[in-house]
PDB file of C-alpha atoms in Angstrom:
ATOM      1  CA  MET J   1     138.325  28.286  64.570  1.00 49.00           C
ATOM      2  CA  LYS J   2     135.806  30.154  66.715  1.00 50.00           C
ATOM      3  CA  LEU J   3     134.026  28.930  69.770  1.00 51.00           C
ATOM      4  CA  VAL J   4     130.371  30.018  70.027  1.00 52.00           C
ATOM      5  CA  SER J   5     127.748  30.375  72.631  1.00 50.00           C
ATOM      6  CA  ASP J   6     124.275  29.051  72.357  1.00 48.00           C
ATOM      7  CA  LYS J   7     123.138  32.562  73.201  1.00 49.00           C
ATOM      8  CA  GLN J   8     125.034  34.227  70.271  1.00 49.00           C
ATOM      9  CA  PRO J   9     122.464  35.870  67.867  1.00 51.00           C
ATOM     10  CA  PHE J  10     122.383  35.319  64.284  1.00 46.00           C
ATOM     11  CA  SER J  11     123.391  38.416  62.339  1.00 52.00           C
ATOM     12  CA  ALA J  12     122.955  39.166  58.703  1.00 52.00           C
ATOM     13  CA  ARG J  13     123.140  35.484  57.874  1.00 66.00           C
ATOM     14  CA  ASP J  14     119.650  34.815  59.424  1.00 82.00           C
ATOM     15  CA  ALA J  15     118.267  33.261  56.240  1.00 86.00           C
ATOM     16  CA  GLU J  16     121.246  31.047  55.653  1.00 89.00           C
ATOM     17  CA  ALA J  17     121.366  29.984  59.357  1.00 89.00           C
ATOM     18  CA  THR J  18     117.653  29.101  59.331  1.00 88.00           C
ATOM     19  CA  ALA J  19     118.122  26.977  56.196  1.00 88.00           C
ATOM     20  CA  ARG J  20     121.091  25.247  57.683  1.00 88.00           C
ATOM     21  CA  MET J  21     119.211  24.575  60.902  1.00 90.00           C
ATOM     22  CA  GLN J  22     116.264  23.097  59.127  1.00 89.00           C
ATOM     23  CA  ALA J  23     118.550  20.969  56.963  1.00 87.00           C
ATOM     24  CA  LEU J  24     120.317  19.576  60.106  1.00 87.00           C
ATOM     25  CA  VAL J  25     117.029  18.770  61.767  1.00 89.00           C
ATOM     26  CA  ARG J  26     115.384  17.423  58.525  1.00 85.00           C
ATOM     27  CA  TRP J  27     118.255  15.009  58.032  1.00 87.00           C
ATOM     28  CA  ALA J  28     118.515  14.055  61.776  1.00 94.00           C
ATOM     29  CA  SER J  29     118.859  10.388  62.697  1.00 96.00           C
ATOM     30  CA  ILE J  30     117.241   8.995  65.758  1.00 96.00           C
ATOM     31  CA  GLU J  31     117.736   6.242  68.215  1.00 95.00           C
ATOM     32  CA  ALA J  32     114.897   3.798  69.116  1.00 95.00           C
ATOM     33  CA  THR J  33     114.800   0.683  71.158  1.00 94.00           C
ATOM     34  CA  PRO J  34     113.380  -2.559  69.445  1.00 95.00           C
ATOM     35  CA  ARG J  35     110.427  -2.225  71.792  1.00 93.00           C
ATOM     36  CA  GLN J  36     109.730   1.360  70.704  1.00 93.00           C
ATOM     37  CA  ILE J  37     109.942   0.399  67.068  1.00 95.00           C
ATOM     38  CA  LEU J  38     107.783  -2.632  67.216  1.00 93.00           C
ATOM     39  CA  ALA J  39     105.184  -1.137  69.484  1.00 91.00           C
ATOM     40  CA  GLN J  40     104.667   1.942  67.094  1.00 85.00           C
ATOM     41  CA  GLU J  41     101.939   0.975  64.715  1.00 78.00           C
ATOM     42  CA  HIS J  42     102.192   4.170  62.602  1.00 86.00           C
ATOM     43  CA  LEU J  43     105.969   4.814  62.611  1.00 91.00           C
ATOM     44  CA  PRO J  44     105.773   6.328  59.001  1.00 91.00           C
ATOM     45  CA  ASP J  45     103.441   9.000  60.400  1.00 92.00           C
ATOM     46  CA  LEU J  46     106.117  10.034  62.887  1.00 92.00           C
ATOM     47  CA  LEU J  47     109.259   9.896  60.866  1.00 91.00           C
ATOM     48  CA  PRO J  48     110.033  10.744  57.210  1.00 88.00           C
ATOM     49  CA  ARG J  49     110.503   7.918  54.898  1.00 89.00           C
ATOM     50  CA  GLY J  50     114.245   7.052  54.674  1.00 93.00           C
ATOM     51  CA  THR J  51     115.058   8.320  58.155  1.00 94.00           C
ATOM     52  CA  CYS J  52     118.185   6.628  59.624  1.00 96.00           C
ATOM     53  CA  VAL J  53     116.991   4.794  62.921  1.00 97.00           C
ATOM     54  CA  TYR J  54     119.657   3.470  65.025  1.00 98.00           C
ATOM     55  CA  VAL J  55     118.650   0.295  66.957  1.00 97.00           C
ATOM     56  CA  PRO J  56     120.538  -0.422  70.198  1.00 93.00           C
ATOM     57  CA  PHE J  57     121.455  -3.908  71.287  1.00 90.00           C
ATOM     58  CA  LEU J  58     120.636  -3.495  74.950  1.00 84.00           C
ATOM     59  CA  PRO J  59     122.702  -5.450  77.553  1.00 80.00           C
ATOM     60  CA  LYS J  60     119.723  -7.567  78.543  1.00 83.00           C
ATOM     61  CA  GLY J  61     118.301  -7.803  75.156  1.00 86.00           C
ATOM     62  CA  GLN J  62     118.490 -10.541  72.487  1.00 91.00           C
ATOM     63  CA  PHE J  63     119.929 -10.218  69.017  1.00 94.00           C
ATOM     64  CA  SER J  64     116.586 -11.507  67.651  1.00 95.00           C
ATOM     65  CA  ASP J  65     114.890  -8.239  69.043  1.00 95.00           C
ATOM     66  CA  THR J  66     117.402  -6.134  67.092  1.00 96.00           C
ATOM     67  CA  LEU J  67     116.939  -8.148  63.947  1.00 97.00           C
ATOM     68  CA  ARG J  68     113.122  -7.936  64.069  1.00 96.00           C
ATOM     69  CA  ALA J  69     113.213  -4.182  64.634  1.00 97.00           C
ATOM     70  CA  CYS J  70     115.513  -3.786  61.640  1.00 97.00           C
ATOM     71  CA  ARG J  71     113.309  -5.849  59.417  1.00 97.00           C
ATOM     72  CA  HIS J  72     110.301  -3.840  60.515  1.00 96.00           C
ATOM     73  CA  LEU J  73     112.133  -0.514  59.733  1.00 97.00           C
ATOM     74  CA  LEU J  74     112.968  -1.777  56.297  1.00 97.00           C
ATOM     75  CA  SER J  75     109.407  -2.791  55.589  1.00 96.00           C
ATOM     76  CA  VAL J  76     108.117   0.714  56.316  1.00 95.00           C
ATOM     77  CA  GLY J  77     110.753   2.589  54.397  1.00 96.00           C
ATOM     78  CA  MET J  78     113.228   3.445  57.128  1.00 96.00           C
ATOM     79  CA  GLN J  79     116.994   2.978  57.097  1.00 97.00           C
ATOM     80  CA  PRO J  80     117.994   0.771  60.203  1.00 98.00           C
ATOM     81  CA  ILE J  81     121.477   1.091  61.658  1.00 98.00           C
ATOM     82  CA  PRO J  82     121.827  -1.555  64.323  1.00 98.00           C
ATOM     83  CA  HIS J  83     124.310  -1.429  67.120  1.00 97.00           C
ATOM     84  CA  VAL J  84     126.806  -4.285  66.978  1.00 97.00           C
ATOM     85  CA  PRO J  85     128.424  -4.392  70.544  1.00 95.00           C
ATOM     86  CA  ALA J  86     131.809  -6.203  70.276  1.00 96.00           C
ATOM     87  CA  ARG J  87     131.846  -7.250  74.071  1.00 94.00           C
ATOM     88  CA  MET J  88     128.492  -9.099  73.818  1.00 94.00           C
ATOM     89  CA  ALA J  89     129.628 -11.480  71.136  1.00 96.00           C
ATOM     90  CA  GLU J  90     130.513 -14.803  72.824  1.00 96.00           C
ATOM     91  CA  SER J  91     132.644 -16.138  69.904  1.00 98.00           C
ATOM     92  CA  ARG J  92     133.902 -15.304  66.524  1.00 98.00           C
ATOM     93  CA  GLY J  93     131.124 -17.503  65.109  1.00 98.00           C
ATOM     94  CA  GLN J  94     128.316 -15.792  66.900  1.00 98.00           C
ATOM     95  CA  LEU J  95     129.410 -12.291  65.599  1.00 98.00           C
ATOM     96  CA  ARG J  96     129.706 -13.748  62.112  1.00 98.00           C
ATOM     97  CA  ASP J  97     126.178 -15.105  62.386  1.00 98.00           C
ATOM     98  CA  TRP J  98     124.869 -11.622  63.572  1.00 98.00           C
ATOM     99  CA  LEU J  99     126.528  -9.900  60.673  1.00 98.00           C
ATOM    100  CA  SER J 100     125.280 -12.504  58.292  1.00 97.00           C
ATOM    101  CA  GLN J 101     121.625 -12.351  59.455  1.00 97.00           C
ATOM    102  CA  LEU J 102     121.769  -8.509  59.312  1.00 97.00           C
ATOM    103  CA  ASN J 103     123.195  -8.606  55.832  1.00 96.00           C
ATOM    104  CA  GLU J 104     120.745 -11.188  54.493  1.00 97.00           C
ATOM    105  CA  SER J 105     117.804  -9.087  55.868  1.00 97.00           C
ATOM    106  CA  GLY J 106     118.829  -6.163  53.723  1.00 97.00           C
ATOM    107  CA  VAL J 107     120.572  -4.075  56.460  1.00 97.00           C
ATOM    108  CA  ASP J 108     123.499  -2.367  54.751  1.00 95.00           C
ATOM    109  CA  ARG J 109     125.121  -0.273  57.449  1.00 96.00           C
ATOM    110  CA  LEU J 110     125.784  -0.660  61.168  1.00 97.00           C
ATOM    111  CA  LEU J 111     127.261   1.137  64.232  1.00 98.00           C
ATOM    112  CA  LEU J 112     130.185  -0.725  65.706  1.00 97.00           C
ATOM    113  CA  ILE J 113     130.518  -0.102  69.507  1.00 95.00           C
ATOM    114  CA  ALA J 114     132.305  -1.719  72.272  1.00 91.00           C
ATOM    115  CA  GLY J 115     129.018  -2.111  74.358  1.00 86.00           C
ATOM    116  CA  ASP J 116     127.759  -0.924  77.735  1.00 74.00           C
ATOM    117  CA  SER J 117     128.713  -4.162  79.555  1.00 74.00           C
ATOM    118  CA  ASP J 118     131.890  -4.162  81.765  1.00 78.00           C
ATOM    119  CA  ALA J 119     131.928  -7.900  81.064  1.00 86.00           C
ATOM    120  CA  ILE J 120     133.645  -9.302  77.996  1.00 93.00           C
ATOM    121  CA  ALA J 121     131.560 -12.259  76.755  1.00 94.00           C
ATOM    122  CA  GLY J 122     134.140 -13.460  74.140  1.00 95.00           C
ATOM    123  CA  PRO J 123     137.201 -12.660  72.111  1.00 97.00           C
ATOM    124  CA  PHE J 124     136.254  -9.021  71.374  1.00 97.00           C
ATOM    125  CA  PRO J 125     137.045  -6.515  74.075  1.00 94.00           C
ATOM    126  CA  ASP J 126     136.560  -3.498  71.789  1.00 94.00           C
ATOM    127  CA  THR J 127     135.827  -2.430  68.302  1.00 96.00           C
ATOM    128  CA  LEU J 128     139.390  -2.532  67.156  1.00 96.00           C
ATOM    129  CA  ALA J 129     139.384  -6.147  67.830  1.00 97.00           C
ATOM    130  CA  VAL J 130     136.383  -6.635  65.594  1.00 97.00           C
ATOM    131  CA  LEU J 131     138.140  -4.591  62.844  1.00 96.00           C
ATOM    132  CA  GLU J 132     141.332  -6.706  63.208  1.00 96.00           C
ATOM    133  CA  SER J 133     139.286  -9.952  62.899  1.00 97.00           C
ATOM    134  CA  GLY J 134     138.472  -9.323  59.170  1.00 95.00           C
ATOM    135  CA  LEU J 135     134.940 -10.444  59.718  1.00 96.00           C
ATOM    136  CA  LEU J 136     133.340  -7.199  58.455  1.00 96.00           C
ATOM    137  CA  GLY J 137     135.110  -7.724  55.083  1.00 93.00           C
ATOM    138  CA  GLN J 138     133.158 -10.900  54.554  1.00 94.00           C
ATOM    139  CA  PHE J 139     130.112  -8.804  54.079  1.00 94.00           C
ATOM    140  CA  GLN J 140     128.955  -6.047  51.677  1.00 87.00           C
ATOM    141  CA  PHE J 141     127.823  -3.475  54.109  1.00 93.00           C
ATOM    142  CA  HIS J 142     127.483   0.044  52.596  1.00 90.00           C
ATOM    143  CA  GLY J 143     129.081   1.830  55.609  1.00 94.00           C
ATOM    144  CA  ILE J 144     130.081   1.467  59.223  1.00 97.00           C
ATOM    145  CA  GLY J 145     129.744   4.006  61.953  1.00 97.00           C
ATOM    146  CA  VAL J 146     131.879   4.229  65.123  1.00 97.00           C
ATOM    147  CA  ALA J 147     131.205   6.137  68.286  1.00 95.00           C
ATOM    148  CA  ALA J 148     132.959   9.047  69.909  1.00 95.00           C
ATOM    149  CA  HIS J 149     132.708  10.770  73.243  1.00 91.00           C
ATOM    150  CA  PRO J 150     133.163  14.494  73.360  1.00 91.00           C
ATOM    151  CA  ASP J 151     132.329  14.678  77.051  1.00 85.00           C
ATOM    152  CA  GLY J 152     134.959  12.048  77.764  1.00 82.00           C
ATOM    153  CA  HIS J 153     134.852   8.436  78.700  1.00 79.00           C
ATOM    154  CA  PRO J 154     135.219   6.809  82.178  1.00 74.00           C
ATOM    155  CA  MET J 155     137.655   4.047  80.741  1.00 75.00           C
ATOM    156  CA  ALA J 156     139.957   6.096  78.567  1.00 79.00           C
ATOM    157  CA  ASP J 157     141.487   9.601  78.154  1.00 84.00           C
ATOM    158  CA  ARG J 158     140.782  11.962  75.244  1.00 84.00           C
ATOM    159  CA  ALA J 159     144.306  11.169  73.687  1.00 87.00           C
ATOM    160  CA  THR J 160     143.581   7.470  73.667  1.00 89.00           C
ATOM    161  CA  LEU J 161     140.051   7.897  72.295  1.00 90.00           C
ATOM    162  CA  ILE J 162     141.437  10.120  69.333  1.00 90.00           C
ATOM    163  CA  GLN J 163     144.230   7.670  68.686  1.00 92.00           C
ATOM    164  CA  ALA J 164     141.606   4.909  68.298  1.00 93.00           C
ATOM    165  CA  LEU J 165     139.592   7.145  65.906  1.00 95.00           C
ATOM    166  CA  GLY J 166     142.861   7.500  63.777  1.00 95.00           C
ATOM    167  CA  ILE J 167     143.274   3.792  63.682  1.00 96.00           C
ATOM    168  CA  LYS J 168     139.583   3.283  62.592  1.00 96.00           C
ATOM    169  CA  ARG J 169     140.212   6.066  59.918  1.00 96.00           C
ATOM    170  CA  GLU J 170     143.186   4.070  58.693  1.00 96.00           C
ATOM    171  CA  TYR J 171     141.089   0.899  58.579  1.00 95.00           C
ATOM    172  CA  ALA J 172     138.501   2.610  56.458  1.00 95.00           C
ATOM    173  CA  ARG J 173     141.197   3.815  54.024  1.00 94.00           C
ATOM    174  CA  THR J 174     142.973   0.606  53.534  1.00 94.00           C
ATOM    175  CA  THR J 175     139.654  -1.444  53.159  1.00 93.00           C
ATOM    176  CA  SER J 176     137.717   1.271  51.061  1.00 93.00           C
ATOM    177  CA  THR J 177     135.122   1.331  53.866  1.00 94.00           C
ATOM    178  CA  ARG J 178     132.708   4.195  54.081  1.00 95.00           C
ATOM    179  CA  LEU J 179     133.103   5.348  57.683  1.00 97.00           C
ATOM    180  CA  TRP J 180     131.263   7.942  59.699  1.00 97.00           C
ATOM    181  CA  VAL J 181     131.483   9.061  63.448  1.00 97.00           C
ATOM    182  CA  VAL J 182     128.442   9.438  65.681  1.00 97.00           C
ATOM    183  CA  THR J 183     128.989  10.964  69.145  1.00 95.00           C
ATOM    184  CA  GLN J 184     127.473  10.201  72.592  1.00 91.00           C
ATOM    185  CA  PHE J 185     124.933  12.819  73.459  1.00 88.00           C
ATOM    186  CA  THR J 186     126.165  16.056  75.281  1.00 87.00           C
ATOM    187  CA  PHE J 187     124.351  19.222  76.374  1.00 83.00           C
ATOM    188  CA  ASP J 188     126.862  21.921  75.467  1.00 88.00           C
ATOM    189  CA  ALA J 189     127.933  23.067  72.046  1.00 93.00           C
ATOM    190  CA  ASN J 190     131.296  24.321  73.209  1.00 92.00           C
ATOM    191  CA  VAL J 191     132.276  20.963  74.624  1.00 91.00           C
ATOM    192  CA  VAL J 192     131.468  19.554  71.063  1.00 94.00           C
ATOM    193  CA  ILE J 193     133.327  22.229  69.309  1.00 95.00           C
ATOM    194  CA  ASP J 194     136.373  21.912  71.586  1.00 93.00           C
ATOM    195  CA  TRP J 195     136.336  18.278  70.851  1.00 93.00           C
ATOM    196  CA  LEU J 196     136.171  18.819  67.126  1.00 94.00           C
ATOM    197  CA  GLN J 197     139.088  21.098  67.237  1.00 90.00           C
ATOM    198  CA  SER J 198     141.067  18.661  69.188  1.00 90.00           C
ATOM    199  CA  LEU J 199     140.674  16.076  66.399  1.00 90.00           C
ATOM    200  CA  GLY J 200     142.997  18.099  64.057  1.00 85.00           C
ATOM    201  CA  SER J 201     143.294  16.183  60.780  1.00 88.00           C
ATOM    202  CA  ILE J 202     142.948  12.862  62.361  1.00 91.00           C
ATOM    203  CA  LEU J 203     139.723  12.111  60.627  1.00 92.00           C
ATOM    204  CA  GLU J 204     140.327  13.989  57.461  1.00 87.00           C
ATOM    205  CA  GLU J 205     137.123  13.495  55.243  1.00 89.00           C
ATOM    206  CA  VAL J 206     135.185  11.408  57.667  1.00 95.00           C
ATOM    207  CA  PRO J 207     131.807  12.991  58.685  1.00 95.00           C
ATOM    208  CA  VAL J 208     130.820  13.455  62.194  1.00 96.00           C
ATOM    209  CA  TYR J 209     127.247  13.424  63.488  1.00 96.00           C
ATOM    210  CA  ILE J 210     126.651  15.100  66.951  1.00 96.00           C
ATOM    211  CA  GLY J 211     124.446  13.272  69.407  1.00 96.00           C
ATOM    212  CA  MET J 212     122.053  15.334  71.591  1.00 94.00           C
ATOM    213  CA  ALA J 213     118.993  14.642  73.667  1.00 92.00           C
ATOM    214  CA  GLY J 214     115.620  15.269  72.227  1.00 93.00           C
ATOM    215  CA  PRO J 215     113.056  17.293  74.009  1.00 91.00           C
ATOM    216  CA  THR J 216     112.390  16.034  77.548  1.00 87.00           C
ATOM    217  CA  ARG J 217     112.378  16.884  81.274  1.00 82.00           C
ATOM    218  CA  VAL J 218     115.937  17.809  82.507  1.00 73.00           C
ATOM    219  CA  LYS J 219     115.381  15.501  85.566  1.00 72.00           C
ATOM    220  CA  THR J 220     115.207  12.600  83.210  1.00 66.00           C
ATOM    221  CA  LEU J 221     118.329  13.884  81.303  1.00 63.00           C
ATOM    222  CA  ILE J 222     120.324  14.080  84.406  1.00 65.00           C
ATOM    223  CA  ALA J 223     119.528  10.437  85.141  1.00 62.00           C
ATOM    224  CA  TYR J 224     120.653   9.301  81.779  1.00 56.00           C
ATOM    225  CA  ALA J 225     123.762  11.527  81.936  1.00 56.00           C
ATOM    226  CA  ALA J 226     124.868   9.895  85.229  1.00 52.00           C
ATOM    227  CA  GLN J 227     124.402   6.435  83.434  1.00 55.00           C
ATOM    228  CA  CYS J 228     126.225   7.431  80.267  1.00 50.00           C
ATOM    229  CA  GLY J 229     129.155   9.271  81.544  1.00 48.00           C
ATOM    230  CA  VAL J 230     128.243  12.681  80.251  1.00 47.00           C
ATOM    231  CA  GLY J 231     127.986  14.493  83.620  1.00 48.00           C
ATOM    232  CA  ALA J 232     130.500  17.245  82.681  1.00 49.00           C
ATOM    233  CA  SER J 233     128.394  18.894  80.161  1.00 50.00           C
ATOM    234  CA  ALA J 234     125.162  18.266  82.328  1.00 49.00           C
ATOM    235  CA  ARG J 235     126.943  20.287  85.089  1.00 50.00           C
ATOM    236  CA  LEU J 236     127.704  22.994  82.651  1.00 49.00           C
ATOM    237  CA  MET J 237     124.237  23.248  81.538  1.00 50.00           C
ATOM    238  CA  LEU J 238     122.849  23.605  85.171  1.00 51.00           C
ATOM    239  CA  ARG J 239     125.401  26.383  85.861  1.00 50.00           C
ATOM    240  CA  ARG J 240     124.142  28.594  83.061  1.00 51.00           C
ATOM    241  CA  PRO J 241     121.961  31.615  83.768  1.00 48.00           C
ATOM    242  CA  GLY J 242     118.413  30.752  83.680  1.00 49.00           C
ATOM    243  CA  SER J 243     119.181  27.159  84.556  1.00 47.00           C
ATOM    244  CA  ALA J 244     116.018  27.126  86.711  1.00 46.00           C
ATOM    245  CA  LYS J 245     113.891  27.160  83.481  1.00 50.00           C
ATOM    246  CA  LEU J 246     115.913  24.159  82.382  1.00 50.00           C
ATOM    247  CA  LEU J 247     114.885  22.151  85.405  1.00 53.00           C
ATOM    248  CA  ARG J 248     111.317  22.100  83.833  1.00 65.00           C
ATOM    249  CA  ALA J 249     112.184  20.970  80.285  1.00 82.00           C
ATOM    250  CA  TRP J 250     115.051  20.598  77.832  1.00 87.00           C
ATOM    251  CA  SER J 251     115.102  21.291  74.125  1.00 90.00           C
ATOM    252  CA  PRO J 252     118.025  20.868  71.654  1.00 92.00           C
ATOM    253  CA  ASP J 253     117.029  24.181  69.904  1.00 93.00           C
ATOM    254  CA  GLY J 254     119.816  26.259  71.508  1.00 92.00           C
ATOM    255  CA  MET J 255     122.537  23.624  71.023  1.00 93.00           C
ATOM    256  CA  VAL J 256     121.504  23.167  67.245  1.00 94.00           C
ATOM    257  CA  ARG J 257     121.577  27.030  66.703  1.00 93.00           C
ATOM    258  CA  ALA J 258     125.060  27.289  68.301  1.00 94.00           C
ATOM    259  CA  LEU J 259     126.343  24.409  66.103  1.00 95.00           C
ATOM    260  CA  VAL J 260     124.833  26.093  63.030  1.00 94.00           C
ATOM    261  CA  GLN J 261     126.625  29.304  63.804  1.00 93.00           C
ATOM    262  CA  TYR J 262     129.783  27.267  64.170  1.00 94.00           C
ATOM    263  CA  CYS J 263     129.367  25.594  60.806  1.00 93.00           C
ATOM    264  CA  LEU J 264     128.910  29.058  59.172  1.00 92.00           C
ATOM    265  CA  ASP J 265     131.997  30.331  60.743  1.00 93.00           C
ATOM    266  CA  ASN J 266     133.977  27.227  59.965  1.00 93.00           C
ATOM    267  CA  PRO J 267     132.838  25.840  56.649  1.00 91.00           C
ATOM    268  CA  ASP J 268     135.480  23.147  56.518  1.00 91.00           C
ATOM    269  CA  THR J 269     134.172  21.498  59.712  1.00 93.00           C
ATOM    270  CA  LEU J 270     133.754  17.656  59.762  1.00 93.00           C
ATOM    271  CA  LEU J 271     130.239  18.289  61.419  1.00 94.00           C
ATOM    272  CA  ARG J 272     127.573  16.981  59.001  1.00 92.00           C
ATOM    273  CA  GLY J 273     124.529  16.320  61.052  1.00 93.00           C
ATOM    274  CA  ILE J 274     122.703  15.546  64.336  1.00 96.00           C
ATOM    275  CA  HIS J 275     121.608  12.458  66.045  1.00 96.00           C
ATOM    276  CA  LEU J 276     118.757  12.371  68.564  1.00 96.00           C
ATOM    277  CA  PHE J 277     118.428  10.326  71.742  1.00 94.00           C
ATOM    278  CA  PRO J 278     114.613  10.472  72.375  1.00 93.00           C
ATOM    279  CA  PHE J 279     114.721  10.228  76.186  1.00 88.00           C
ATOM    280  CA  GLY J 280     111.492  12.047  76.381  1.00 87.00           C
ATOM    281  CA  GLY J 281     109.795   9.514  74.186  1.00 90.00           C
ATOM    282  CA  LEU J 282     110.037   8.638  70.431  1.00 92.00           C
ATOM    283  CA  ARG J 283     106.859  10.726  69.569  1.00 92.00           C
ATOM    284  CA  GLN J 284     108.046  13.835  71.283  1.00 93.00           C
ATOM    285  CA  SER J 285     111.381  13.906  69.412  1.00 94.00           C
ATOM    286  CA  ALA J 286     109.631  13.021  66.142  1.00 93.00           C
ATOM    287  CA  GLN J 287     107.417  16.027  66.667  1.00 93.00           C
ATOM    288  CA  TRP J 288     110.433  18.267  67.350  1.00 93.00           C
ATOM    289  CA  ILE J 289     111.885  17.181  64.049  1.00 92.00           C
ATOM    290  CA  GLN J 290     108.573  17.947  62.242  1.00 90.00           C
ATOM    291  CA  GLU J 291     108.299  21.367  63.750  1.00 90.00           C
ATOM    292  CA  HIS J 292     111.817  22.586  63.031  1.00 89.00           C
ATOM    293  CA  SER J 293     112.670  21.037  59.738  1.00 85.00           C
ATOM    294  CA  GLY J 294     110.677  23.045  57.349  1.00 75.00           C
ATOM    295  CA  SER J 295     109.427  21.377  54.204  1.00 51.00           C
ATOM    296  CA  ILE J 296     110.582  17.853  53.814  1.00 44.00           C
ATOM    297  CA  GLU J 297     111.483  17.688  50.055  1.00 44.00           C
ATOM    298  CA  ASP J 298     115.008  16.091  50.296  1.00 44.00           C
ATOM    299  CA  GLN J 299     115.722  12.521  49.661  1.00 42.00           C
ATOM    300  CA  ARG J 300     116.533  10.815  52.943  1.00 49.00           C
ATOM    301  CA  GLY J 301     118.938   7.835  53.682  1.00 49.00           C
ATOM    302  CA  GLN J 302     122.011   9.815  52.336  1.00 51.00           C
ATOM    303  CA  PHE J 303     123.110  10.292  55.960  1.00 45.00           C
ATOM    304  CA  HIS J 304     126.184   8.593  57.427  1.00 55.00           C
ATOM    305  CA  GLU J 305     128.400   8.169  54.337  1.00 51.00           C
ATOM    306  CA  SER J 306     131.749   9.280  53.563  1.00 42.00           C
ATOM    307  CA  SER J 307     133.755   9.708  50.361  1.00 35.00           C
ATOM    308  CA  VAL J 308     136.723   7.829  51.846  1.00 37.00           C
ATOM    309  CA  GLN J 309     138.070   5.309  49.363  1.00 32.00           C
TER     310      GLN J 309
END
């Protein structure tokens, strides 16, 4: 497999590369807090119908906020994907209640994460504990996403993280669960590609969606990077030639182009799409999607599925 640079020009495949980039952007998912979702009166004017919108369960938030946001997204034709943080569930019964309310509201997929909190509120220290509990099998969710960290994780090394992905892959196989992987945001395509190559065959057919920051000021990004443990690729970004320009603004254009080139060179890659973190604001990221996606004729909501049976 080939590593690429985000400065590598497109060759004779310009048309194919442009089409692939538009498809990646057009089918992009996006993250939005409950407050952003509920405060935006004209959400369908910003995002195409069927867009997958991830709804974080913030450490100081309430599950009721997540639930209200998901119901609102469904009412305007969006596809909510709520975060379900294992460490924040105070008991097995509380987690079952969260899953039940989401299921009854029409939410049919979710992102299972450990959670940002260092404290463990109940019996679930991580996502593997939730899978082992058997609770997810009591509900008919269409699919389950799990997180990955190409830039590394402060609490675990790469080998441990990849091993955990393998366990989740086996869970999906044995329970006939549709599984996908969505990554923490990073700033460097080669970091992502190196991570994809390190997976080997551990995920097999499981699709991977790459997280990246939407357009914003780099000063804002650096602050988020420090909080989220992605400082390595942030430092790489700032060491590049022309990084002085980046201090004014960041755009995901270059990273998407590099990933498109990688996909063209490696057609068997697990990379299936991108996921935006709108640190510069929901409207700014939505406008970027509109400007880079070409015509929107495709049916949305097909994102984040796997053929794993």
